[in-house]
Tab-separated table of C-alpha atoms in Angstrom:
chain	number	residue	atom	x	y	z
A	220	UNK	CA	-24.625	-17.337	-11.879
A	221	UNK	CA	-23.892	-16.052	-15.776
A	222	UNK	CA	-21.921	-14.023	-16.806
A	223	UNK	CA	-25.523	-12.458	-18.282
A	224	UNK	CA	-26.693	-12.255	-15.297
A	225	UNK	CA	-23.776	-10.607	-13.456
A	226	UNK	CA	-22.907	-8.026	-16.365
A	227	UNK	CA	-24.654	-4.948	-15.806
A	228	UNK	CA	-25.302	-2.925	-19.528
A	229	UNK	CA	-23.171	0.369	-19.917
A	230	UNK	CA	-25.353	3.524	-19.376
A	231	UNK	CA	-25.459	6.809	-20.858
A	232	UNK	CA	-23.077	9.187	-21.169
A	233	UNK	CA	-23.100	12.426	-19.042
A	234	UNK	CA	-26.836	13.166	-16.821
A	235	UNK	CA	-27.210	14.744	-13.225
A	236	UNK	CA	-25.849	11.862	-10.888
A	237	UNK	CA	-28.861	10.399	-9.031
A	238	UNK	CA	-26.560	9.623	-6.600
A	239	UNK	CA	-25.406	13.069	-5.450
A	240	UNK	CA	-26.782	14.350	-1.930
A	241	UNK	CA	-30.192	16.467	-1.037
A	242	UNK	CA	-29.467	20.139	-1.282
A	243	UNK	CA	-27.170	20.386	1.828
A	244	UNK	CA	-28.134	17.381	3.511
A	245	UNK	CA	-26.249	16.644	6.943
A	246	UNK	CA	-24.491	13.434	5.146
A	247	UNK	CA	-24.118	10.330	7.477
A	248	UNK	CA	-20.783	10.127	9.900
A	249	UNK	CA	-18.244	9.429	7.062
A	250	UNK	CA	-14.403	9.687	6.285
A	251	UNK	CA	-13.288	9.294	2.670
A	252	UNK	CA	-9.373	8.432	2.988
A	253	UNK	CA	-8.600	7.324	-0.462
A	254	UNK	CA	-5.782	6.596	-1.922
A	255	UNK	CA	-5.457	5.103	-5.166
A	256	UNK	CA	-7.413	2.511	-7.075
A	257	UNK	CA	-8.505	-0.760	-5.859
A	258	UNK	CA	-11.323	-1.475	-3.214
A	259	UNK	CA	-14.140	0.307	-1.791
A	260	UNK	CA	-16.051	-0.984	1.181
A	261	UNK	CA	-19.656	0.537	1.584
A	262	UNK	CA	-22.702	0.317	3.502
A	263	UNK	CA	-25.967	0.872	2.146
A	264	UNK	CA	-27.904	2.526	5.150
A	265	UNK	CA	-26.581	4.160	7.763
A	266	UNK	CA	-26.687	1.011	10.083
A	267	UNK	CA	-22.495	0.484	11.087
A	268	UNK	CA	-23.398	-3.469	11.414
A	269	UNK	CA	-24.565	-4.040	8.281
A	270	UNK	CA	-22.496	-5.830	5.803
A	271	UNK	CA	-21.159	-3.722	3.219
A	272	UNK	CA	-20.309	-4.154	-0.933
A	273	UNK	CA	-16.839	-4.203	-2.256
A	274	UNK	CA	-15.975	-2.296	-5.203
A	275	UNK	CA	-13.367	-3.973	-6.724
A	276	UNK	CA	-11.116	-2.575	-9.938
A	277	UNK	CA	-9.841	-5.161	-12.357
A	278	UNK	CA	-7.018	-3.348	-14.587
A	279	UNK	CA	-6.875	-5.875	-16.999
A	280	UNK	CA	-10.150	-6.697	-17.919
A	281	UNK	CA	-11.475	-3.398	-17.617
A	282	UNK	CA	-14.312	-3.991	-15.402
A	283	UNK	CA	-15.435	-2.930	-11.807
A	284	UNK	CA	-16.700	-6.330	-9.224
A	285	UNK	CA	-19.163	-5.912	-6.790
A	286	UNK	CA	-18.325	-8.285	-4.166
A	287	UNK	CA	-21.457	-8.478	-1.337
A	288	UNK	CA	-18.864	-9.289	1.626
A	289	UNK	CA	-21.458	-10.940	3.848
A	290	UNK	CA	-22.346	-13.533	1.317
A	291	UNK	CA	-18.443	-13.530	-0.058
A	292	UNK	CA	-19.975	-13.689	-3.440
A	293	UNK	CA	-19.869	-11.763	-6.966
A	294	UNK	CA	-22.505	-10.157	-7.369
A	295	UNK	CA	-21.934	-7.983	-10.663
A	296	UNK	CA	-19.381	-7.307	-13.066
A	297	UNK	CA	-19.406	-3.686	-14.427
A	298	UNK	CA	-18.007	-2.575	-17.764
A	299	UNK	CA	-16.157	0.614	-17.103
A	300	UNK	CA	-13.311	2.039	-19.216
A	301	UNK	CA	-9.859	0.894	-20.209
A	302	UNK	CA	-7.677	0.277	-17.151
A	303	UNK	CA	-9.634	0.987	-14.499
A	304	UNK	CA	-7.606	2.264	-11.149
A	305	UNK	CA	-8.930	4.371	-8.309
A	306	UNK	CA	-12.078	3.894	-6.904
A	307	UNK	CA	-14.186	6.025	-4.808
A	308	UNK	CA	-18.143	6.299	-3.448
A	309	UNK	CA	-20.771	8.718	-2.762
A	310	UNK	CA	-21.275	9.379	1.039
A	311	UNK	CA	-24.642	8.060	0.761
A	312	UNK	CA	-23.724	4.888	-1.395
A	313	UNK	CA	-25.842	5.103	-4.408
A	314	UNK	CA	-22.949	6.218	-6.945
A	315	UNK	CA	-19.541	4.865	-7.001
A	316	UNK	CA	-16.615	6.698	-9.108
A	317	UNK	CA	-14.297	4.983	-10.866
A	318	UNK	CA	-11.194	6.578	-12.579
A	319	UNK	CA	-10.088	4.815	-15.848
A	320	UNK	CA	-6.328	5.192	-16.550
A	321	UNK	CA	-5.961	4.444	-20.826
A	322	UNK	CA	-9.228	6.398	-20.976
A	323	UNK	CA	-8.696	9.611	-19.554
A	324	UNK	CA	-12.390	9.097	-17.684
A	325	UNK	CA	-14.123	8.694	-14.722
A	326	UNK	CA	-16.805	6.307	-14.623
A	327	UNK	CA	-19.834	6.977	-12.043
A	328	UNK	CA	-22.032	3.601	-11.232
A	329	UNK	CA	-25.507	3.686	-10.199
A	330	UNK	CA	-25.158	0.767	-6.700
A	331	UNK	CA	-28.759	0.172	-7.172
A	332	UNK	CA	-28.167	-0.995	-10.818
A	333	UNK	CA	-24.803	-1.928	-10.789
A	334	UNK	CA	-24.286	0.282	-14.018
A	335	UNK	CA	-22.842	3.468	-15.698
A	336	UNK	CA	-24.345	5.709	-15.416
A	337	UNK	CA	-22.021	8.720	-17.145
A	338	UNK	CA	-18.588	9.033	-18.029
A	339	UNK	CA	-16.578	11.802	-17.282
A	340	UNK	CA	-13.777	13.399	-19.177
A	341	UNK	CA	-10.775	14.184	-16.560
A	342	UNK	CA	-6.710	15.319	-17.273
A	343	UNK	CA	-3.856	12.277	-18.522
A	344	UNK	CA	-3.904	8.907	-16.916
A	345	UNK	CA	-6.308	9.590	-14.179
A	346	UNK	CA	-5.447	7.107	-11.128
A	347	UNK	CA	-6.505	8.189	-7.572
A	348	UNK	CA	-10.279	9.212	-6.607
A	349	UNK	CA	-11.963	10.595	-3.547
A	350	UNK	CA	-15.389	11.891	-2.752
A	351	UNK	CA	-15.883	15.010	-0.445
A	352	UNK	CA	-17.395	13.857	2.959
A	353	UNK	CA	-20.678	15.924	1.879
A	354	UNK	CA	-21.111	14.342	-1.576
A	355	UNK	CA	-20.668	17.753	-2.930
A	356	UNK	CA	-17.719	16.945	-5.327
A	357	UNK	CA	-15.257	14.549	-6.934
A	358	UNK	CA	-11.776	14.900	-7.171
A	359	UNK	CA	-9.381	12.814	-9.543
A	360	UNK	CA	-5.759	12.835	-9.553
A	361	UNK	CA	-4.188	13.389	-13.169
A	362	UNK	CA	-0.897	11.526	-13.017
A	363	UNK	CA	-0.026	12.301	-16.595
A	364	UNK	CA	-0.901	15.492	-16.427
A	365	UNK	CA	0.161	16.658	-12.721
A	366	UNK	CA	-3.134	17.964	-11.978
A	367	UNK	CA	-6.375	17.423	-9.649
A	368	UNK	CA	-10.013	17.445	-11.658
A	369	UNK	CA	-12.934	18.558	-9.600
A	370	UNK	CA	-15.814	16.637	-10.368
A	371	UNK	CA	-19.641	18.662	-9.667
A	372	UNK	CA	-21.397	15.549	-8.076
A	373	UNK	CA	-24.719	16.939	-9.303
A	374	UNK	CA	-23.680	17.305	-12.441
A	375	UNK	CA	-21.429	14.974	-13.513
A	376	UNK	CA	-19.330	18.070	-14.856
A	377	UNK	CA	-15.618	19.039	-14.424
A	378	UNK	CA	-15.830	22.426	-12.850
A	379	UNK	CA	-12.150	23.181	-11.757
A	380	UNK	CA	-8.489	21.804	-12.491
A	381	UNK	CA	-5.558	22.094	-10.213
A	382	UNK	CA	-2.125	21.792	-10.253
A	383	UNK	CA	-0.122	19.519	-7.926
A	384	UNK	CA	3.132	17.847	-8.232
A	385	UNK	CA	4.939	15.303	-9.948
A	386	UNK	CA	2.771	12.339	-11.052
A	387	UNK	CA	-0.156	12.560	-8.756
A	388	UNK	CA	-1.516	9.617	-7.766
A	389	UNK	CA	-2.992	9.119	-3.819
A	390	UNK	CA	-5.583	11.449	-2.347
A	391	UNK	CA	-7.452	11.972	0.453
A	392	UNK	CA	-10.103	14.337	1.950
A	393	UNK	CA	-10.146	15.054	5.880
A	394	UNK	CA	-13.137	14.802	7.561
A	395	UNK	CA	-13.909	17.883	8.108
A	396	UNK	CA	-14.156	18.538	4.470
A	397	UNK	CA	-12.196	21.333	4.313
A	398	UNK	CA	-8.531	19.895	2.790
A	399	UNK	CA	-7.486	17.545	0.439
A	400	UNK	CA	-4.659	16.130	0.096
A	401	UNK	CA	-2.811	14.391	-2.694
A	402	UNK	CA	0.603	12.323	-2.911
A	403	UNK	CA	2.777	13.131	-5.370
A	404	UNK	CA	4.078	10.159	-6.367
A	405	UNK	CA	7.468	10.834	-7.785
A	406	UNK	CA	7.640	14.369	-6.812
A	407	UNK	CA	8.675	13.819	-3.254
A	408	UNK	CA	6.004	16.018	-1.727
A	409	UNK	CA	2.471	16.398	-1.361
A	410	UNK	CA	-0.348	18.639	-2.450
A	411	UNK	CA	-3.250	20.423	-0.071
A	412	UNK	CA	-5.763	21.571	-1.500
A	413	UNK	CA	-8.461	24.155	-0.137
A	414	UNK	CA	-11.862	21.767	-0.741
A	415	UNK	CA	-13.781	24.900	-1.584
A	416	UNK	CA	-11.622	27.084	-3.417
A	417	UNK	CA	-10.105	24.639	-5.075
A	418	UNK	CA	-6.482	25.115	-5.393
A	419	UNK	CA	-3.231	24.580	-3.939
A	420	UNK	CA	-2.172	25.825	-0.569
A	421	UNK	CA	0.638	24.087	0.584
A	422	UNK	CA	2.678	21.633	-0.694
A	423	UNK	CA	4.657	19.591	2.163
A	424	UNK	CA	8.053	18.115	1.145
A	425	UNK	CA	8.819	14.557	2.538
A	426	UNK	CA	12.492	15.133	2.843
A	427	UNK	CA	15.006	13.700	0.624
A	428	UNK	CA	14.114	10.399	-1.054
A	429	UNK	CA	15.528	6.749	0.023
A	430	UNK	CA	16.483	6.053	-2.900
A	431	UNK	CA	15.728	7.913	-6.788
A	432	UNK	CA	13.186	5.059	-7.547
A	433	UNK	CA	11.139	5.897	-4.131
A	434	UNK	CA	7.681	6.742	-5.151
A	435	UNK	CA	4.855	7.771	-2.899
A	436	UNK	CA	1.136	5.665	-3.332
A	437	UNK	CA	-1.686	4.919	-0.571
A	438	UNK	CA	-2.845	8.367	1.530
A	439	UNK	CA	-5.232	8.653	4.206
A	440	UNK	CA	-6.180	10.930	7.154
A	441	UNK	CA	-6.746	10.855	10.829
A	442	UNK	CA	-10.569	10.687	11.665
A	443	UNK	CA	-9.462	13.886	14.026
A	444	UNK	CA	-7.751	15.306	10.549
A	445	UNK	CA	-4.414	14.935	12.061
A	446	UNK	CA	-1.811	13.516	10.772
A	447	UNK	CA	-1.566	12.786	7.507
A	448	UNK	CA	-0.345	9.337	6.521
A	449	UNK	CA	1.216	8.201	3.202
A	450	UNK	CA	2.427	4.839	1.779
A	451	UNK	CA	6.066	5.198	0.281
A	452	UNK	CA	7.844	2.718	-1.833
A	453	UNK	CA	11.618	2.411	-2.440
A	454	UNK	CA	14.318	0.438	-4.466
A	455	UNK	CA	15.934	-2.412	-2.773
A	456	UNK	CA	12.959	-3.582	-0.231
A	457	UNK	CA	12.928	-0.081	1.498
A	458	UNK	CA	9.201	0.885	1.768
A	459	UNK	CA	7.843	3.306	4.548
A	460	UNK	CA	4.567	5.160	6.205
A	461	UNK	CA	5.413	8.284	6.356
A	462	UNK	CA	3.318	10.568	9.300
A	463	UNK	CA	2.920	14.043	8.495
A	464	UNK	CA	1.725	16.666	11.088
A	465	UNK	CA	-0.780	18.813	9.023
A	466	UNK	CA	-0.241	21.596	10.957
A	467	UNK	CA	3.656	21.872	11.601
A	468	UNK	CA	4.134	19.921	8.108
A	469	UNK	CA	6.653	17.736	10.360
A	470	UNK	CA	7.012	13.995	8.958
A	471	UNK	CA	7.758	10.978	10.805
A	472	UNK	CA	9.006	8.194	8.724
A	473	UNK	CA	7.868	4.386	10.224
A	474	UNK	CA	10.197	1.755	8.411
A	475	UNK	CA	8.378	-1.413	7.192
A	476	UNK	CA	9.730	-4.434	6.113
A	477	UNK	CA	8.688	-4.281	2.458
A	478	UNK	CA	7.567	-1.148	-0.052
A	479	UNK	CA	4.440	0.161	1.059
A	480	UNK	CA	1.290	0.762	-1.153
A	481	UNK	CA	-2.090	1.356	0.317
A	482	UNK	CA	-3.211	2.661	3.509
A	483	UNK	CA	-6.473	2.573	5.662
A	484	UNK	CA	-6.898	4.110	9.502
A	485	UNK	CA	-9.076	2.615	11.833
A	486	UNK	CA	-12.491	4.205	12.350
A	487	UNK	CA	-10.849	5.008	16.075
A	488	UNK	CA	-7.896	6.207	14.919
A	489	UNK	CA	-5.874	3.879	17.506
A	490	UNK	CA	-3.967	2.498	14.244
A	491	UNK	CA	-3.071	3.034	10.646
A	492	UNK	CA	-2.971	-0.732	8.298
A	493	UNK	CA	-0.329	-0.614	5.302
A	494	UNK	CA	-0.055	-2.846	2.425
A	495	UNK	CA	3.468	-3.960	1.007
A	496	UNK	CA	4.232	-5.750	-1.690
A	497	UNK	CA	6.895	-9.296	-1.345
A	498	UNK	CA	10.393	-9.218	-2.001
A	499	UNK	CA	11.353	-12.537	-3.894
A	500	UNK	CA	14.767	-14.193	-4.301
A	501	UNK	CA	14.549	-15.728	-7.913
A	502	UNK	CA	14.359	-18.820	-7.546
A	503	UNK	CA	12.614	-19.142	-4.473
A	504	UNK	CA	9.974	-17.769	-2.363
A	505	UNK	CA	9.666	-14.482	-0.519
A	506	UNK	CA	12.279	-12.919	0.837
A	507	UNK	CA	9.522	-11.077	2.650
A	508	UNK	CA	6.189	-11.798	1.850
A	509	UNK	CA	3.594	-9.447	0.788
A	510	UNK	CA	1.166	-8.164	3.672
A	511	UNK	CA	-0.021	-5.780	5.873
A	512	UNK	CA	1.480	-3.721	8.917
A	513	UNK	CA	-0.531	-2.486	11.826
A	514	UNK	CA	1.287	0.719	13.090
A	515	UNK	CA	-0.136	2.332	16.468
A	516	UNK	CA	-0.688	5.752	15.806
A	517	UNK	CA	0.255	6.748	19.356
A	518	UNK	CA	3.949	5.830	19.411
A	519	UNK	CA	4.076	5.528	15.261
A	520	UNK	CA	5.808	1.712	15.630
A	521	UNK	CA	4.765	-1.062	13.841
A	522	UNK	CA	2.912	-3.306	16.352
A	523	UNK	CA	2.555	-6.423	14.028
A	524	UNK	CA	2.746	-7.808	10.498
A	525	UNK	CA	0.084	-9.767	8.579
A	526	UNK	CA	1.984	-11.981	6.031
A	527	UNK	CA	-0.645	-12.510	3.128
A	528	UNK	CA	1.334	-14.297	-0.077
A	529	UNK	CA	4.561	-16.131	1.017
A	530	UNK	CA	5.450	-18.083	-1.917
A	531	UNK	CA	4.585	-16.136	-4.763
A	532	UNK	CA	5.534	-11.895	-5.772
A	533	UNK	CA	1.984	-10.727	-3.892
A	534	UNK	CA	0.888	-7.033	-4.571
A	535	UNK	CA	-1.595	-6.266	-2.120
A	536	UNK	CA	-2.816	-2.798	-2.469
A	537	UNK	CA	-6.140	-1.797	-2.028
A	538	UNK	CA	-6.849	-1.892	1.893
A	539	UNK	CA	-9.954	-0.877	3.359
A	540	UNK	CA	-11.649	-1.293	7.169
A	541	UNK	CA	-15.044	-1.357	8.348
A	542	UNK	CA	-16.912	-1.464	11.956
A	543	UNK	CA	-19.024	-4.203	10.599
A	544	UNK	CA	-17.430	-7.570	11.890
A	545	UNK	CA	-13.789	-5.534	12.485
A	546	UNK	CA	-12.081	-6.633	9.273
A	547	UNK	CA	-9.398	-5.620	7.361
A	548	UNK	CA	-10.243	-6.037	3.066
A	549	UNK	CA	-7.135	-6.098	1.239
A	550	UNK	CA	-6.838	-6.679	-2.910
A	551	UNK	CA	-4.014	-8.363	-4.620
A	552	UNK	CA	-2.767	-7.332	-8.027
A	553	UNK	CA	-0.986	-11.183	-7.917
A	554	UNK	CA	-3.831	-13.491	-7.387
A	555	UNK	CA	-7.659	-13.923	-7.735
A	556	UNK	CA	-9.011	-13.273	-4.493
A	557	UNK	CA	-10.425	-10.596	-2.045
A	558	UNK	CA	-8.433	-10.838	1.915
A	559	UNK	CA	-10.396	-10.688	4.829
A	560	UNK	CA	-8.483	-9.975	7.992
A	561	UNK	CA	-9.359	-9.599	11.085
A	562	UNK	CA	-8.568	-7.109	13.837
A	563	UNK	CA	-8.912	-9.112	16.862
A	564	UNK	CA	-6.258	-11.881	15.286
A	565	UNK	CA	-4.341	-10.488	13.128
A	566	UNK	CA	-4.889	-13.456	10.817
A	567	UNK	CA	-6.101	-14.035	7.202
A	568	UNK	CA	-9.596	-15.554	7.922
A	569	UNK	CA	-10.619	-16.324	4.442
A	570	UNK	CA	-10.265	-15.308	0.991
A	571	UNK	CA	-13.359	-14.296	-1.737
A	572	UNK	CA	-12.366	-15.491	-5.428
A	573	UNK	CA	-12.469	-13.122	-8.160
A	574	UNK	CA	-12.275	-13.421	-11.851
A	575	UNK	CA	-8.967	-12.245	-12.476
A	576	UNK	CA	-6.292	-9.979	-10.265
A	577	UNK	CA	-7.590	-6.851	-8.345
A	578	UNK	CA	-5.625	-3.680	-9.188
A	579	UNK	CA	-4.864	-0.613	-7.189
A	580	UNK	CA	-5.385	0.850	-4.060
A	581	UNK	CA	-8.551	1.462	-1.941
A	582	UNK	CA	-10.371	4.375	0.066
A	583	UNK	CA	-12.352	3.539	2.905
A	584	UNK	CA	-16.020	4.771	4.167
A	585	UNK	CA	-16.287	5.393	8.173
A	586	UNK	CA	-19.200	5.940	9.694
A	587	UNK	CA	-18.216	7.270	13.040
A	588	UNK	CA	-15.957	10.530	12.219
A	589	UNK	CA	-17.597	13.894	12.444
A	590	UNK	CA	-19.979	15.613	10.394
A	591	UNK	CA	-18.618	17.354	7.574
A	592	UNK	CA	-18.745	20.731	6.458
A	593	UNK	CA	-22.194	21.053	3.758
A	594	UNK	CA	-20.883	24.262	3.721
A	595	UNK	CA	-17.852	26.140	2.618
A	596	UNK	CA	-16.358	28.385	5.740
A	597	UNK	CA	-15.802	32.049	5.842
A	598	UNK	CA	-18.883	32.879	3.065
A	599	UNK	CA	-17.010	31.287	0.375
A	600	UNK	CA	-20.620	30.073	-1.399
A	601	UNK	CA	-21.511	31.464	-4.618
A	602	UNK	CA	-18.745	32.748	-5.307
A	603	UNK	CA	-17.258	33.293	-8.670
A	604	UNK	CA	-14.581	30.947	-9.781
A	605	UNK	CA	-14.862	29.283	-6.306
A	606	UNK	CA	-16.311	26.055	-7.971
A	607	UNK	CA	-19.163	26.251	-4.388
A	608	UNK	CA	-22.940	27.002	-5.085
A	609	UNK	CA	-25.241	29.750	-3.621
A	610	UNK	CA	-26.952	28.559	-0.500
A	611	UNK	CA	-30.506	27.937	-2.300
A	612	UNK	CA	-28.877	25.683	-5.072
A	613	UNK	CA	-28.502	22.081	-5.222
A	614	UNK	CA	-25.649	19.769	-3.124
């Protein structure tokens, strides 16, 4: 294949997303847990078996890969803008959103043409994306500019900024719709936000740091929308998941065996999968190599660990799941390839080559959580300053 025939052409700026849902369309069963940038797994019908696409960031050559898992093959290489990070995709599959960090943009892809189709001005060194469960809008975390950009899906328009904490960079909508939440990354807390009114609510402190250089990345939810779970990093091979009761604002730290970067949770919610990054003795191999923990989320204890890169410094960060085949997809900033793990062996069962190192941290579609909200609650529609539309107007 060429690299003509794999480059899709950049598309116009701005337009109505052709992606974005029918007005107030009962959206397939789907939770959006992102976190930050790296890979999205989607299916492209509402069929759970079939295969799905990967949407892959590559920081340094500023491009988005569309990996067709079945096949294990590149299918397309997108120009998006400079230093592409989070990642993120319309409920229905026909748009994916990608935020670009040098650019200050968000990209949104057309999936049926594998290109651009507008770019999006957002706040300083966007990083983390998510989608609301009904398509209705985009959200972007600002980690230069400790904020959260609400994107109109139909639009393509920023219609509301918020303000977080310190260096935002994970986020996550539950799947009810109603809360998103965002990890502030060296601000020791994080954000929720009220999906429909779109500002801050609450913002949960994670108690006192393991160390000053402890950052907080990955962020996902519960299917049930309860807990919380974030990926935290620390100095000295500390790294941790840290559980958070939504409702009490209680948090459980898990210890794993090397800092933590992205998270997933299974479709059933029987167990949360966390990417950490190798510790290396120089010279030498791994002190701990780079991998991926499977933590019950019944008694919150890590029940094994995936090694992934044992000889070299392996960043695996994006980490996404899927009902199709019961895999595990995992991205590595270190090497050239795409992970596939499975659930029923906790092994590595092959590897899909890339062009050049995956970046970031990946969200997740699932299509077996509850419907969504097309709706805001409590006659919130319409009204002014809300950022929601009147019932008869478009999703």
């Amino acid at each position: 294949m060429t690299e003509a025939m794999m480059e899709s052409a950049g598309g116009r700026r701005g337009g109505a997303c052709a992606c974005a849902a029918d007005r107030f369309a009962v959206v397939r069963r789907v939770a959006l847990a992102v976190s930050l940038a790296g890979v999205l797994l989607v299916a492209h019908s509402a069929s759970p078996t079939e295969t799905p696409y990967a949407y892959i960031s590559s920081l340094s050559t500023n491009r988005l890969f569309v990996v067709d898992v079945g096949a294990r093959v590149l299918v397309a290489s997108v120009p998006v803008g400079l230093s592409p990070r989070g990642v993120a995709v319309h409920p229905r599959g026909t748009c994916v959103y990608v935020a670009n960090d040098r650019s200050g943009t968000l990209s949104v892809i057309d999936t049926a043409r594998n290109a651009v189709l507008a770019s999006v001005p957002v706040g300083a060194g966007p990083d983390g994306v998510a989608v609301h469960p009904a398509g209705r809008f985009v959200y972007v975390t600002n980690r230069d500019s400790a904020t959260v950009s609400v994107i109109d899906a139909e639009t393509n328009e920023s219609i509301s900024t918020v303000a977080v904490g310190e260096r935002p960079r994970g986020i996550a909508v539950s799947a009810s719709g109603d809360r998103v939440y965002v990890a502030n990354s060296t601000g020791h807390s994080v954000s929720v936000i009220d999906a429909w009114r779109h500002r801050t609510v609450a913002t949960i402190p994670v108690g006192p740091p393991m160390h000053p250089a402890r950052t907080l990345h990955g962020v996902a939810v519960h299917p049930d929308g309860n807990p919380v779970y974030v990926a935290a990093a620390g100095a000295y091979a500390t790294g941790a998941l840290l559980v958070i009761d939504a409702t009490t604002r209680q948090v459980v730290t898990v210890g794993l065996p090397a800092p933590a970067r992205g998270v997933a949770v299974d479709p059933d919610g029987s167990a949360v999968y966390v990417t950490s990054v190798a510790e290396v003795s120089f010279p030498g191999p791994a002190v701990v190599p780079s991998g991926v923990s499977f933590v019950s989320s019944a008694t919150n204890r890590v029940r094994t660990f995936v090694p992934l890169s044992a000889s070299s410094w392996g960043v695996p960060t994006g980490i996404a799941v899927h009902r199709a085949g019961r895999l595990l997809y995992v991205t590595n900033e270190d090497n050239y390839s795409l992970y596939l793990v499975s659930l029923a062996t906790s092994a590595v069962i092959r590897t899909v080559p890339l062009p050049s190192p995956s970046s970031g941290y990946g969200p997740f579609i699932d299509p077996r959580v509850p419907t969504p909200r097309s709706q805001p609650p409590d006659g919130l529609e319409g009204r002014p300053g809300s950022g929601a539309r009147p019932s008869d107007g478009p999703c």
